mmCIF file of C-alpha atoms and ligand atoms in Angstrom:
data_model
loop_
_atom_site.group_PDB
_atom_site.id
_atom_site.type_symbol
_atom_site.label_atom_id
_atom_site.label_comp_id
_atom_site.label_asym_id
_atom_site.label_seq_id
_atom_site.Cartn_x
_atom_site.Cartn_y
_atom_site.Cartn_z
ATOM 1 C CA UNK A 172 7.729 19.435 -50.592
ATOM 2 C CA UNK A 173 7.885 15.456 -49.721
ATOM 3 C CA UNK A 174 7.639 14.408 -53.004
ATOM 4 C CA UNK A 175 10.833 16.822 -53.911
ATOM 5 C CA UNK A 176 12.868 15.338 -50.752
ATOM 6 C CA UNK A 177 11.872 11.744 -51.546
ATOM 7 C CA UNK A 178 12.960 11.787 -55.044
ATOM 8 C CA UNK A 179 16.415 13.718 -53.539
ATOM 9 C CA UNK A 180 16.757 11.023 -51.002
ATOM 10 C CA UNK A 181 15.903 8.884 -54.233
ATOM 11 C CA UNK A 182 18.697 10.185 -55.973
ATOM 12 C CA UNK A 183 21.195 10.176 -53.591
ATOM 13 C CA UNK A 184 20.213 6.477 -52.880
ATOM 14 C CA UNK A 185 20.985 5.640 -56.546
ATOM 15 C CA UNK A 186 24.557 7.495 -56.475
ATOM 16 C CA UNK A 187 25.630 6.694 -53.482
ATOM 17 C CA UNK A 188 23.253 4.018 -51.841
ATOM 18 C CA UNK A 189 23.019 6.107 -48.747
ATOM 19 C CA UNK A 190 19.011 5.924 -48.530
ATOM 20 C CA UNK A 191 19.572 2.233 -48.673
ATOM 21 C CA UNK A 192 17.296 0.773 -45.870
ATOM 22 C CA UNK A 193 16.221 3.550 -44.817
ATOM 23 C CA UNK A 194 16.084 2.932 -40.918
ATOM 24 C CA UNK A 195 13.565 3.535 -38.830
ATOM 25 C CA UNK A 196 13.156 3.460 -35.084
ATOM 26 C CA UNK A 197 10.026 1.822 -32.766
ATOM 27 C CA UNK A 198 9.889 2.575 -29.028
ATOM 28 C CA UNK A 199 6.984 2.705 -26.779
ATOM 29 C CA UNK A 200 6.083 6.349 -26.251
ATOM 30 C CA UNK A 201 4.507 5.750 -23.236
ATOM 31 C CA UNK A 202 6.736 5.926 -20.123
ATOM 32 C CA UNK A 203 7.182 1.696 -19.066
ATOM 33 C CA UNK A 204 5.920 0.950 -15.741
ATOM 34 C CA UNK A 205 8.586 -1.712 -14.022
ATOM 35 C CA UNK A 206 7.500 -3.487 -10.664
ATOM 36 C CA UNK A 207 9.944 -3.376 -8.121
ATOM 37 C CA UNK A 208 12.290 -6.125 -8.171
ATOM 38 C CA UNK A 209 10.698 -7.900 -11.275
ATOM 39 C CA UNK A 210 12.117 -8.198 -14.505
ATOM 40 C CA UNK A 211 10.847 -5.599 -17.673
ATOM 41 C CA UNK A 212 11.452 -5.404 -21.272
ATOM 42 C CA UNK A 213 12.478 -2.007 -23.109
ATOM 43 C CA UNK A 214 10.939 -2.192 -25.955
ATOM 44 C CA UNK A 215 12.653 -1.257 -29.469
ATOM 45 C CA UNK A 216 12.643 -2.595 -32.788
ATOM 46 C CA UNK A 217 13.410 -1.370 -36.165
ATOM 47 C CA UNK A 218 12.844 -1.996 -39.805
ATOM 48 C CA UNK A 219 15.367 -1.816 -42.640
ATOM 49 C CA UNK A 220 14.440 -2.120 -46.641
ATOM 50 C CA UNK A 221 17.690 -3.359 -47.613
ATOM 51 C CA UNK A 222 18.833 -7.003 -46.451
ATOM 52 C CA UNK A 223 21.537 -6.815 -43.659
ATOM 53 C CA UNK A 224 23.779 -9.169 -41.910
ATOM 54 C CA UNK A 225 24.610 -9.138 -37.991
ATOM 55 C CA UNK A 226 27.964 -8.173 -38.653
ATOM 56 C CA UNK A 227 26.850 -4.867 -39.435
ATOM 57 C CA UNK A 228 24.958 -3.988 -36.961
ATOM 58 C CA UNK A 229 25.372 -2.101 -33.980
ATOM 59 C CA UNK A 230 22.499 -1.634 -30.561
ATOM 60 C CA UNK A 231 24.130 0.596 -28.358
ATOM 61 C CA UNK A 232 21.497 1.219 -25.402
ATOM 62 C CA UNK A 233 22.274 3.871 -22.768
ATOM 63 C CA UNK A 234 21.356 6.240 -19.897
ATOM 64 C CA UNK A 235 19.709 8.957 -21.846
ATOM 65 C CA UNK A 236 21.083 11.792 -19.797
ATOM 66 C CA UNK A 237 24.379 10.661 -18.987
ATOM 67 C CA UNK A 238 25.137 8.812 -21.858
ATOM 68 C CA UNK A 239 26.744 6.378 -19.808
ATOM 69 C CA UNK A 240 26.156 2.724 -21.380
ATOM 70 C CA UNK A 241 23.769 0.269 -20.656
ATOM 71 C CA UNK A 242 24.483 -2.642 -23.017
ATOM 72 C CA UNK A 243 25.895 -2.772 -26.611
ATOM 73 C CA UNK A 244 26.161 -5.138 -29.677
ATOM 74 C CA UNK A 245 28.458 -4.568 -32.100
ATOM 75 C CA UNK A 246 30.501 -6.907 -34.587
ATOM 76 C CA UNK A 247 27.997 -9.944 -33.298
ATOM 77 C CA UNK A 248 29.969 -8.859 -29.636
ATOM 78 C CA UNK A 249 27.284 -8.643 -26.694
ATOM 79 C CA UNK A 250 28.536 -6.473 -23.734
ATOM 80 C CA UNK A 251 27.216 -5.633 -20.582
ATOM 81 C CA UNK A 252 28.169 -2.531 -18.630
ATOM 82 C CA UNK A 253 29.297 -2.429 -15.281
ATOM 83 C CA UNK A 254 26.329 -0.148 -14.306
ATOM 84 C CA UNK A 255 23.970 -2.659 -14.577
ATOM 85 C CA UNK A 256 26.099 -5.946 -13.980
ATOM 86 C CA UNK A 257 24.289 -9.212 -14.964
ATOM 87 C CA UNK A 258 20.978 -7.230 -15.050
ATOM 88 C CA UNK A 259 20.682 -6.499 -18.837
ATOM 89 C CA UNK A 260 20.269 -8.481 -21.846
ATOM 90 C CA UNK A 261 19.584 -8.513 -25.239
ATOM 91 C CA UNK A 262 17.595 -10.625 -27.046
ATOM 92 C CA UNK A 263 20.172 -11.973 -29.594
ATOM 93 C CA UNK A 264 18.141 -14.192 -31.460
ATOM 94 C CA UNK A 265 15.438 -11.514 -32.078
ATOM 95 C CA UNK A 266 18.169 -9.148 -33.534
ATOM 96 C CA UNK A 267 18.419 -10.338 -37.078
ATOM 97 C CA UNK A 268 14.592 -9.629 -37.013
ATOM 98 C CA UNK A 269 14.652 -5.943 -36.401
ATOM 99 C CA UNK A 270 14.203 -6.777 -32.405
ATOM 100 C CA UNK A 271 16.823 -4.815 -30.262
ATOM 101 C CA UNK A 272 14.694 -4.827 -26.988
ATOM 102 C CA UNK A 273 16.438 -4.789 -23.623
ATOM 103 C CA UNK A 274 16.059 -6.929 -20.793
ATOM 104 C CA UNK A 275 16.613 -5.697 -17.478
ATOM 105 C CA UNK A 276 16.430 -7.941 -14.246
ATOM 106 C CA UNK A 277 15.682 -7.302 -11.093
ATOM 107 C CA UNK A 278 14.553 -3.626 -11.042
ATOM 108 C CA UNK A 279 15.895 -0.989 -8.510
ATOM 109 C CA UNK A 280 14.173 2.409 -7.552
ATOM 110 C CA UNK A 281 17.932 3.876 -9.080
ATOM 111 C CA UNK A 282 16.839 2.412 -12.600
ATOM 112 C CA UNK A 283 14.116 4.996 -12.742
ATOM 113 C CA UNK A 284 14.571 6.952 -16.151
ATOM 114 C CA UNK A 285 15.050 7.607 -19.645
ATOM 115 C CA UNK A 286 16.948 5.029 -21.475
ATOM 116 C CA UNK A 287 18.271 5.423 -25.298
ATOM 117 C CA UNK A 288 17.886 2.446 -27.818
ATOM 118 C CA UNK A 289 20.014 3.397 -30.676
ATOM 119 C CA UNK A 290 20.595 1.174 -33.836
ATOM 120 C CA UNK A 291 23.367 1.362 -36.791
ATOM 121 C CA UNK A 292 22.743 -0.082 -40.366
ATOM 122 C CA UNK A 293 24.825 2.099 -42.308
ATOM 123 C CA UNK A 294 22.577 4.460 -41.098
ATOM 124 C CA UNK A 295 21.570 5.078 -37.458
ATOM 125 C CA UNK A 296 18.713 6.138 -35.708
ATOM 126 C CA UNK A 297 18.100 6.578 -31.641
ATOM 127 C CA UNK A 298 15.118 7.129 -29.405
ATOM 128 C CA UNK A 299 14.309 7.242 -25.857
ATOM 129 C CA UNK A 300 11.915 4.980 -23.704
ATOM 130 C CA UNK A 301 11.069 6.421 -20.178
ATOM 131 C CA UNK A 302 11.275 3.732 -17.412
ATOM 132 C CA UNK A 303 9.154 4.403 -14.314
ATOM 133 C CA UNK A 304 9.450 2.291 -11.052
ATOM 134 C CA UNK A 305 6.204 0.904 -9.122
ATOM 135 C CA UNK A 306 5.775 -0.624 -5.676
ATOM 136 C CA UNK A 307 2.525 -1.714 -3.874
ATOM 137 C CA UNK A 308 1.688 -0.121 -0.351
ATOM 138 C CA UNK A 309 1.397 -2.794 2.097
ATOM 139 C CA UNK A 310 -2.153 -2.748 4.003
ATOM 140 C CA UNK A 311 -1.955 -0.272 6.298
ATOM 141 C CA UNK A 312 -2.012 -0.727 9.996
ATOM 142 C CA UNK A 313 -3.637 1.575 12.683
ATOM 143 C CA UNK A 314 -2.504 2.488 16.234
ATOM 144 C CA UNK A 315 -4.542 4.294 19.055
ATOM 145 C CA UNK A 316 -2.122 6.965 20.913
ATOM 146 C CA UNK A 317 -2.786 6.550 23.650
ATOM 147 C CA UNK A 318 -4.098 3.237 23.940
ATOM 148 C CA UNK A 319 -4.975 3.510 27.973
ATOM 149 C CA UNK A 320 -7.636 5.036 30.056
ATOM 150 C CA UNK A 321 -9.486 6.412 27.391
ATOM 151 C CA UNK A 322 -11.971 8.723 27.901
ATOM 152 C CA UNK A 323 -14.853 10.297 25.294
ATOM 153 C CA UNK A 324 -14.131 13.623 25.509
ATOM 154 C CA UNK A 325 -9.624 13.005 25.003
ATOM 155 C CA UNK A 326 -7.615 14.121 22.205
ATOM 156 C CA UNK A 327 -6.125 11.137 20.434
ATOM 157 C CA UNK A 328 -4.124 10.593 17.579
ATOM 158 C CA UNK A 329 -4.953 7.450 15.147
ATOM 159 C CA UNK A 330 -1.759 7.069 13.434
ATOM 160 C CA UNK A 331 -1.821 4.887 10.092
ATOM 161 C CA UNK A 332 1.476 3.180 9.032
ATOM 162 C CA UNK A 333 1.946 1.608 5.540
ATOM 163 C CA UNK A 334 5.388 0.630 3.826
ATOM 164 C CA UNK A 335 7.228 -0.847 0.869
ATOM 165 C CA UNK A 336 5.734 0.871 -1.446
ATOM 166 C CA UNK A 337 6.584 3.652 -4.348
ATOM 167 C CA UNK A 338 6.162 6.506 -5.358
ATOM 168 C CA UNK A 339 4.999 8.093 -2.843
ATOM 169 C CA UNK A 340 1.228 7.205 -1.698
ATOM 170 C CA UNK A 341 -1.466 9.952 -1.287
ATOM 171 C CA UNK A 342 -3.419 9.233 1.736
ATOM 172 C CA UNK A 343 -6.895 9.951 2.395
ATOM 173 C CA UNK A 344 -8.752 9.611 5.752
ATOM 174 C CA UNK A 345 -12.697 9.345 5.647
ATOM 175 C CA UNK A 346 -15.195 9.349 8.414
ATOM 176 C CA UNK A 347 -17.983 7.001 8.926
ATOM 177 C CA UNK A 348 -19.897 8.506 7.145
ATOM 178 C CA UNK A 349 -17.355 8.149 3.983
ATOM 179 C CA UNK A 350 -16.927 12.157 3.903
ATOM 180 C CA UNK A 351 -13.189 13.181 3.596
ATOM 181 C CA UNK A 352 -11.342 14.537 6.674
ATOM 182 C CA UNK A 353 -8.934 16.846 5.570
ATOM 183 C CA UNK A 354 -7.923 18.479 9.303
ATOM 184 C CA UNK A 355 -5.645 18.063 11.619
ATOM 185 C CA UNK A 356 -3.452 15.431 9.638
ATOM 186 C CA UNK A 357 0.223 14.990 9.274
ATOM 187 C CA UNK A 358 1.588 12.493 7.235
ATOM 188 C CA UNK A 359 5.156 11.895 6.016
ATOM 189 C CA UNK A 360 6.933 9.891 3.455
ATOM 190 C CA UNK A 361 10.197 8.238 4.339
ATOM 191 C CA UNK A 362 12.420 6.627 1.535
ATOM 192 C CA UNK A 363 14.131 3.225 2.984
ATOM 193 C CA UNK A 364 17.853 2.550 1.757
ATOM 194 C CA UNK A 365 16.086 0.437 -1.056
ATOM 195 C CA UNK A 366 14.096 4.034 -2.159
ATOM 196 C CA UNK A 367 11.063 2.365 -1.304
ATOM 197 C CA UNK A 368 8.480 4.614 0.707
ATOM 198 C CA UNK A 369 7.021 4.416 4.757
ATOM 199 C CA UNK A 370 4.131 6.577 4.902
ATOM 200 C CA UNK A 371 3.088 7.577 8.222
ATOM 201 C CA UNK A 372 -0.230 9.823 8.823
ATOM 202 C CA UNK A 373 -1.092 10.736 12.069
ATOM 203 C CA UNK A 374 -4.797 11.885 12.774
ATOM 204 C CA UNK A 375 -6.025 13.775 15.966
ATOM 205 C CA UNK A 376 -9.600 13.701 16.971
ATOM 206 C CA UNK A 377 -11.465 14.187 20.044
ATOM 207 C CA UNK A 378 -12.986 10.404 21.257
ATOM 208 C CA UNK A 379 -16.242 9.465 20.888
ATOM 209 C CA UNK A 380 -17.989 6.053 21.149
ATOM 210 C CA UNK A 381 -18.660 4.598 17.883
ATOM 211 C CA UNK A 382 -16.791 6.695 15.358
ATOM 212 C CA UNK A 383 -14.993 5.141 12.995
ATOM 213 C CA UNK A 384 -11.892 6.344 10.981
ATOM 214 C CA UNK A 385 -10.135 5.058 7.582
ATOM 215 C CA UNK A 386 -7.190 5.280 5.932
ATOM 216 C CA UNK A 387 -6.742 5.203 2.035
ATOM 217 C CA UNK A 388 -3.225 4.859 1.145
ATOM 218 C CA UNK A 389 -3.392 5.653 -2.785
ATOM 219 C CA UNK A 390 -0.379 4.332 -5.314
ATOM 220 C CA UNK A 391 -1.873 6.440 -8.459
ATOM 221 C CA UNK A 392 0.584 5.154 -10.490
ATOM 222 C CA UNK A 393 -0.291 1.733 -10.272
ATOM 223 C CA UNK A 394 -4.519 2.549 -9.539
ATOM 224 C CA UNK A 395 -4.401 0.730 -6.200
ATOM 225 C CA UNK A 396 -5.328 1.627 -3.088
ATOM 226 C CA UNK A 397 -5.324 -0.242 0.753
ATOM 227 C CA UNK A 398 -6.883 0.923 3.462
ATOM 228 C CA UNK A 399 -7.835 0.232 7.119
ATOM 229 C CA UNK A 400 -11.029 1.137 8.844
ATOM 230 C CA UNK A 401 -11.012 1.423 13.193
ATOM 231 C CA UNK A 402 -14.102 1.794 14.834
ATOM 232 C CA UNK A 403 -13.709 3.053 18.190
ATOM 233 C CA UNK A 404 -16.916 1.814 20.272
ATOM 234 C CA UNK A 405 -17.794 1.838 24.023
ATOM 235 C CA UNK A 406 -15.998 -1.285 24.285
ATOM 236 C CA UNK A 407 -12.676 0.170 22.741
ATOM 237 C CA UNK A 408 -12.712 2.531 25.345
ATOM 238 C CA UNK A 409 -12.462 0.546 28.601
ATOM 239 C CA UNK A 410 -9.409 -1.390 28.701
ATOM 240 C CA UNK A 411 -9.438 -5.318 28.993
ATOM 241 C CA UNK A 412 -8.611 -5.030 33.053
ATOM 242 C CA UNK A 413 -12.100 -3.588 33.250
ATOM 243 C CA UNK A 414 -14.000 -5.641 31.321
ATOM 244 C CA UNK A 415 -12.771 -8.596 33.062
ATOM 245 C CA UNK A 416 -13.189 -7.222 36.409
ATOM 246 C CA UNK A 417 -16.754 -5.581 35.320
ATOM 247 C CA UNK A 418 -18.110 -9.710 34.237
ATOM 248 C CA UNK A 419 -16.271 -11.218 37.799
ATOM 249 C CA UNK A 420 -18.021 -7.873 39.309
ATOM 250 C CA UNK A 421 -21.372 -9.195 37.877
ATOM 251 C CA UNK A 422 -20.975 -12.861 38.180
ATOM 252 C CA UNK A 423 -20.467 -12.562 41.603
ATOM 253 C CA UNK A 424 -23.580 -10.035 42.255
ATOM 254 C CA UNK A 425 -25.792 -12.678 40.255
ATOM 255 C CA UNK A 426 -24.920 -15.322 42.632
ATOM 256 C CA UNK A 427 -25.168 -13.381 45.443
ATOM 257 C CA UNK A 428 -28.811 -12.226 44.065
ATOM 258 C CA UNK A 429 -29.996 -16.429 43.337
ATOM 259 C CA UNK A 430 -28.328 -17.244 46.615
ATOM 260 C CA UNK A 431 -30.785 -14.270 48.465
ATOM 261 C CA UNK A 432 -33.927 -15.821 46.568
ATOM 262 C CA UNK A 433 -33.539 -19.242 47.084
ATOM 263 C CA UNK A 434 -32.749 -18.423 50.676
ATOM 264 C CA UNK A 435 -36.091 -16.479 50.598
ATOM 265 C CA UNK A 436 -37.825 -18.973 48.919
ATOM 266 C CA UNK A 437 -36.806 -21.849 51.253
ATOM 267 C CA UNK A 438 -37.970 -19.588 53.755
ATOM 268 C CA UNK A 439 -41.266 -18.793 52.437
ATOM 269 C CA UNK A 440 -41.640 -22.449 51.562
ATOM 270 C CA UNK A 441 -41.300 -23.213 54.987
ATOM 271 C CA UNK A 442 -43.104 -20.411 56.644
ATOM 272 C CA UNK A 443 -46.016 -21.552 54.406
ATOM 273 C CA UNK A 444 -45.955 -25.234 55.397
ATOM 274 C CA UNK A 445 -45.669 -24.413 58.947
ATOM 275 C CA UNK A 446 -48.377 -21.715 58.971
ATOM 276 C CA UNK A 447 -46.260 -19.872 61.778
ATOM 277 C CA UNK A 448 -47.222 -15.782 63.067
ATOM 278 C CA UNK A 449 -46.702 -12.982 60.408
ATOM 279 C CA UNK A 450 -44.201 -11.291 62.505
ATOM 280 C CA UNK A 451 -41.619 -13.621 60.818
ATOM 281 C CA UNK A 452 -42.371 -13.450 57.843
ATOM 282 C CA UNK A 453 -41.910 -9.246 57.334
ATOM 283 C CA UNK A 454 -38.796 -9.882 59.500
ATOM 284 C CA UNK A 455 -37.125 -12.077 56.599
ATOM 285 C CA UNK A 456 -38.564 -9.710 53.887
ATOM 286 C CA UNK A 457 -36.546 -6.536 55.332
ATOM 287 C CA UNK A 458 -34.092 -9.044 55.177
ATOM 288 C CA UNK A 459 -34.341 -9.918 51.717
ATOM 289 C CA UNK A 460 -34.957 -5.845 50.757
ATOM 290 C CA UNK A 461 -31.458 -5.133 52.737
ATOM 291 C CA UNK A 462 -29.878 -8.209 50.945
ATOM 292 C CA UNK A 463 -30.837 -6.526 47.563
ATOM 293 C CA UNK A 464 -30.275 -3.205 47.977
ATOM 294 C CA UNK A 465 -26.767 -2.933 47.489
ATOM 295 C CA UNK A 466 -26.800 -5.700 45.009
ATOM 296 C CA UNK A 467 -28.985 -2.949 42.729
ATOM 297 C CA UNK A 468 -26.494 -0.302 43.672
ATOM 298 C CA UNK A 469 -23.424 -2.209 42.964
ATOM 299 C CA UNK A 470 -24.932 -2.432 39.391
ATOM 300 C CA UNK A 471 -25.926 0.708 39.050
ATOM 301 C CA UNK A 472 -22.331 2.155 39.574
ATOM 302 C CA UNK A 473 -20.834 -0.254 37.700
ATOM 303 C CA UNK A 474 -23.333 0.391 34.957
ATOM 304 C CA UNK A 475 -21.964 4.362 35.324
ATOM 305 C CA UNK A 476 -18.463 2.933 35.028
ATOM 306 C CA UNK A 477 -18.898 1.057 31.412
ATOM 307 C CA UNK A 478 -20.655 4.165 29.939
ATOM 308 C CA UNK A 479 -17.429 6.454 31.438
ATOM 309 C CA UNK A 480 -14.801 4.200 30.936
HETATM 310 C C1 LIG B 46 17.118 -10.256 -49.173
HETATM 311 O O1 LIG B 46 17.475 -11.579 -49.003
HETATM 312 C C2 LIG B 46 16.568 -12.491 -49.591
HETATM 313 C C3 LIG B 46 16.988 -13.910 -49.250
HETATM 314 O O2 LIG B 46 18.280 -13.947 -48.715
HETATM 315 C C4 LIG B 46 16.568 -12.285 -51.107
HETATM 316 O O3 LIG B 46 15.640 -13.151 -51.704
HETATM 317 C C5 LIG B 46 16.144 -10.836 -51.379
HETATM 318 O O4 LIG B 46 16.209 -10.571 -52.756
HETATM 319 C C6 LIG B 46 17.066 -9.884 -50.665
HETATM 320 N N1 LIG B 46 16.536 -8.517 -50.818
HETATM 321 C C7 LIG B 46 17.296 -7.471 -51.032
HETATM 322 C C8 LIG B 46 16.606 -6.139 -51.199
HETATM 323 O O5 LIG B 46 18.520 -7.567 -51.170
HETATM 324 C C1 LIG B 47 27.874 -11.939 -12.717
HETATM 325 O O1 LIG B 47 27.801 -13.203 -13.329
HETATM 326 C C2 LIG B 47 29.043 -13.898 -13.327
HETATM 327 C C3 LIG B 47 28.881 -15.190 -14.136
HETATM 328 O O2 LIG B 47 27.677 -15.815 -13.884
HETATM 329 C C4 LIG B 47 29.467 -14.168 -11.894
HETATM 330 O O3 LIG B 47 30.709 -14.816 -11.849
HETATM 331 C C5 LIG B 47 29.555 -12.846 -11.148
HETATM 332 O O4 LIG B 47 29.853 -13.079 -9.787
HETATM 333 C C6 LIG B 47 28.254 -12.083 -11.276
HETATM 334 N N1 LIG B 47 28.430 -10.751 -10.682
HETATM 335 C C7 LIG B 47 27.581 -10.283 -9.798
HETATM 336 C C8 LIG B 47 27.892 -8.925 -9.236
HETATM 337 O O5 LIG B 47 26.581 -10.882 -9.457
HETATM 338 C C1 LIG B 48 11.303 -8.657 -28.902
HETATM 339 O O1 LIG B 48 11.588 -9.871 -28.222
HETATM 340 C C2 LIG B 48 11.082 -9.963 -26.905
HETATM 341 C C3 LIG B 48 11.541 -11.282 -26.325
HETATM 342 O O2 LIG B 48 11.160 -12.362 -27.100
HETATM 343 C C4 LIG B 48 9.576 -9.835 -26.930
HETATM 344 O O3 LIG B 48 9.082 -9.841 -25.617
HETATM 345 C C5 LIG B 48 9.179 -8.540 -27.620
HETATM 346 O O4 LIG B 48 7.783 -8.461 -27.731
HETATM 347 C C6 LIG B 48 9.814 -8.466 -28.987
HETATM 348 N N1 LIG B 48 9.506 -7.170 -29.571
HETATM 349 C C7 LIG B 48 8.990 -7.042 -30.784
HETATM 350 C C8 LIG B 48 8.725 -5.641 -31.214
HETATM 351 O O5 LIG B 48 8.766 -8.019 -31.485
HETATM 352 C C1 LIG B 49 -10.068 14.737 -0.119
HETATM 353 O O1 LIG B 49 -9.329 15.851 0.252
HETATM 354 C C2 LIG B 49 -8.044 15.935 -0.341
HETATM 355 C C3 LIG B 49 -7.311 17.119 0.240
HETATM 356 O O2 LIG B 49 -8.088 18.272 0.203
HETATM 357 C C4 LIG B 49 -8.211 16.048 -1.857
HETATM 358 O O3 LIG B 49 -6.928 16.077 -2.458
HETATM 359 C C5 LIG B 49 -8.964 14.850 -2.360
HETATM 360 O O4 LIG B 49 -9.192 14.956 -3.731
HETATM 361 C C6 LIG B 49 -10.302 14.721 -1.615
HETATM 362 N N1 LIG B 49 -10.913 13.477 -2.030
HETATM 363 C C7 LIG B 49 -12.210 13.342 -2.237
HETATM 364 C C8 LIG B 49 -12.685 11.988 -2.619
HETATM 365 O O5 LIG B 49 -12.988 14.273 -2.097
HETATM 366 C C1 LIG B 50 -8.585 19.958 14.806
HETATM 367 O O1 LIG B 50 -7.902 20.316 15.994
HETATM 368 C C2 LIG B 50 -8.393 21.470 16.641
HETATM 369 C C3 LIG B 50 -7.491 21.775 17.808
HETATM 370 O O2 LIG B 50 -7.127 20.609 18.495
HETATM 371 C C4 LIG B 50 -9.843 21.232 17.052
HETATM 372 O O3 LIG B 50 -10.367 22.383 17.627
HETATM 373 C C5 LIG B 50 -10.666 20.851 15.841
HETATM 374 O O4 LIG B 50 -11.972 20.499 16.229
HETATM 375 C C6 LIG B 50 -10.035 19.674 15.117
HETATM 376 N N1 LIG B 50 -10.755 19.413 13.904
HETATM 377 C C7 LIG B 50 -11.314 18.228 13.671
HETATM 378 C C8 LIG B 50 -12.028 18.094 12.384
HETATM 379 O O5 LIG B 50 -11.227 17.277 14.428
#
């Protein structure tokens, strides 16, 4: 079977020289992964038997679907298109050594797809190279909503915001204990005018102190993944007011409490050096007890307060 279509091809090479260089085509056959905004090469070279001079041939590369063109060589001419304007290039140097790659600049979401090197020696071969677009996620940020007068015990939602980045992510969101959540989420993709994605999920759990929540936002096509971890702890919950007002609250019952025992101790001091009737002396310590009474209720409730708040 080959042997009987090589020695045809054979033939017809030696009447009519058609065979001659027999052409052939090399493009990746993997789809090429562009970065956003960088630069990539498309790939394509070819090899020829015969000799040939760049007069005679012709790189035509275009939009594989709509045929519309890219870039083209022909009669030692380089042309652009106006699709792509100063974006593409070929390497014209590289062409007399079977190198007709393309050089596009500054990639665009829009650029995503199949693109057709095709070559002319006399004969002419064409093949397609599949372009795919890339973005990183940015790390993602997380929001409390609300953010105010928590309580254990609310409903809130933990809403994780990450953008810039293509196609779109999938997101994960993992407990503290690493286990994956799968409830209760809602996430959405929005494409900015550039095509690039802002993925928003949106969490709702019931508040408790120290639980922590992550979110994985996953670019699969690139293998990378960001994430951010909040821990909500006792402290999360009260608000800053609080805390502030809870150490003034304390400060202020501390001094109150070394004011009461030096002013007991001076007194006992004294009462000791001048030996004076007992009577006194329980009369200052029902003092002292009344002093600290309250002081141990004041911390008490506040005590209540951090654990509620
Ligand atoms: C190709 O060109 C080289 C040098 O110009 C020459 O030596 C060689 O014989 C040529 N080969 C063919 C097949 O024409
Ligand atoms: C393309 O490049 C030419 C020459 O450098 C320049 O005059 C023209 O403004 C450029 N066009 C665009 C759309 O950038
Ligand atoms: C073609 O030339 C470009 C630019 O020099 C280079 O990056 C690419 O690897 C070359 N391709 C081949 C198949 O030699
Ligand atoms: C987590 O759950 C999602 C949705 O069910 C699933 O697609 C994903 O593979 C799971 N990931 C892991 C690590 O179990
Ligand atoms: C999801 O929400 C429902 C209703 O608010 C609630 O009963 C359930 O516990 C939630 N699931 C998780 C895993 O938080």
């Amino acid at each position: 079977m080959y042997p009987t279509i090589l020695s045809a091809c054979f033939a017809v090479h030696l009447l009519l020289g058609h065979c001659r260089g027999a052409l052939k085509i090399k493009v990746p056959e993997v789809p090429v992964i562009a970065i956003f905004g960088k630069d990539v090469t498309l790939n394509c070279s070819f090899t020829t038997d015969a000799n040939f001079s760049l007069g005679d041939l012709s790189v035509i590369w275009q939009l594989t679907e709509t045929r519309k063109m890219v870039h083209t060589y022909s009669l030692q001419q380089d042309q652009q298109s106006d699709i792509f304007v100063n974006r593409t290039a070929l390497f014209t140097e590289e062409l007399a050594k079977g190198n007709a790659s393309l050089l596009l600049r500054h990639v665009r979401i829009e650029d995503e797809g199949s693109f057709t090197c095709f070559v002319r020696i006399e004969d002419h071969q064409s093949a397609p190279i599949k372009l795919q677009l890339a973005a990183s996620y940015s790390k993602p940020s997380l929001h409390l909503e609300p953010n105010k007068n928590l309580k254990p015990g609310d409903e809130v939602a933990i809403a994780c915001h990450s953008s810039g980045g293509y196609p779109p992510a999938k997101v994960q969101w993992h407990d503290g204990k690493g286990s994956n959540i799968t409830e209760n989420i809602t996430t959405s993709q929005v494409a900015n005018e550039e095509g690039l994605f802002d993925v928003r999920s949106v969490i709702r759990v019931i508040l408790e102190p120290n639980s922590t929540y992550s979110c994985m936002v996953r670019n699969e096509l690139l293998n990378e993944e960001t994430q951010a971890v909040a821990t909500i702890t006792g402290q999360h919950l009260k608000f800053p007011a609080v805390a502030l007002w809870l150490t003034v609250g304390l400060s202020v019952c501390l001094l109150g409490l070394l004011a009461a025992l030096g002013f007991v101790c001076r007194r006992k001091i004294q009462q000791s050096c001048e030996e004076n009737e007992a009577g006194d002396g329980e009369e200052e310590d029902t003092e002292a007890r009344t002093v600290m009474k309250p002081l141990e209720n004041a911390d008490d409730k506040e005590a209540e307060e951090e654990v509620l708040e």
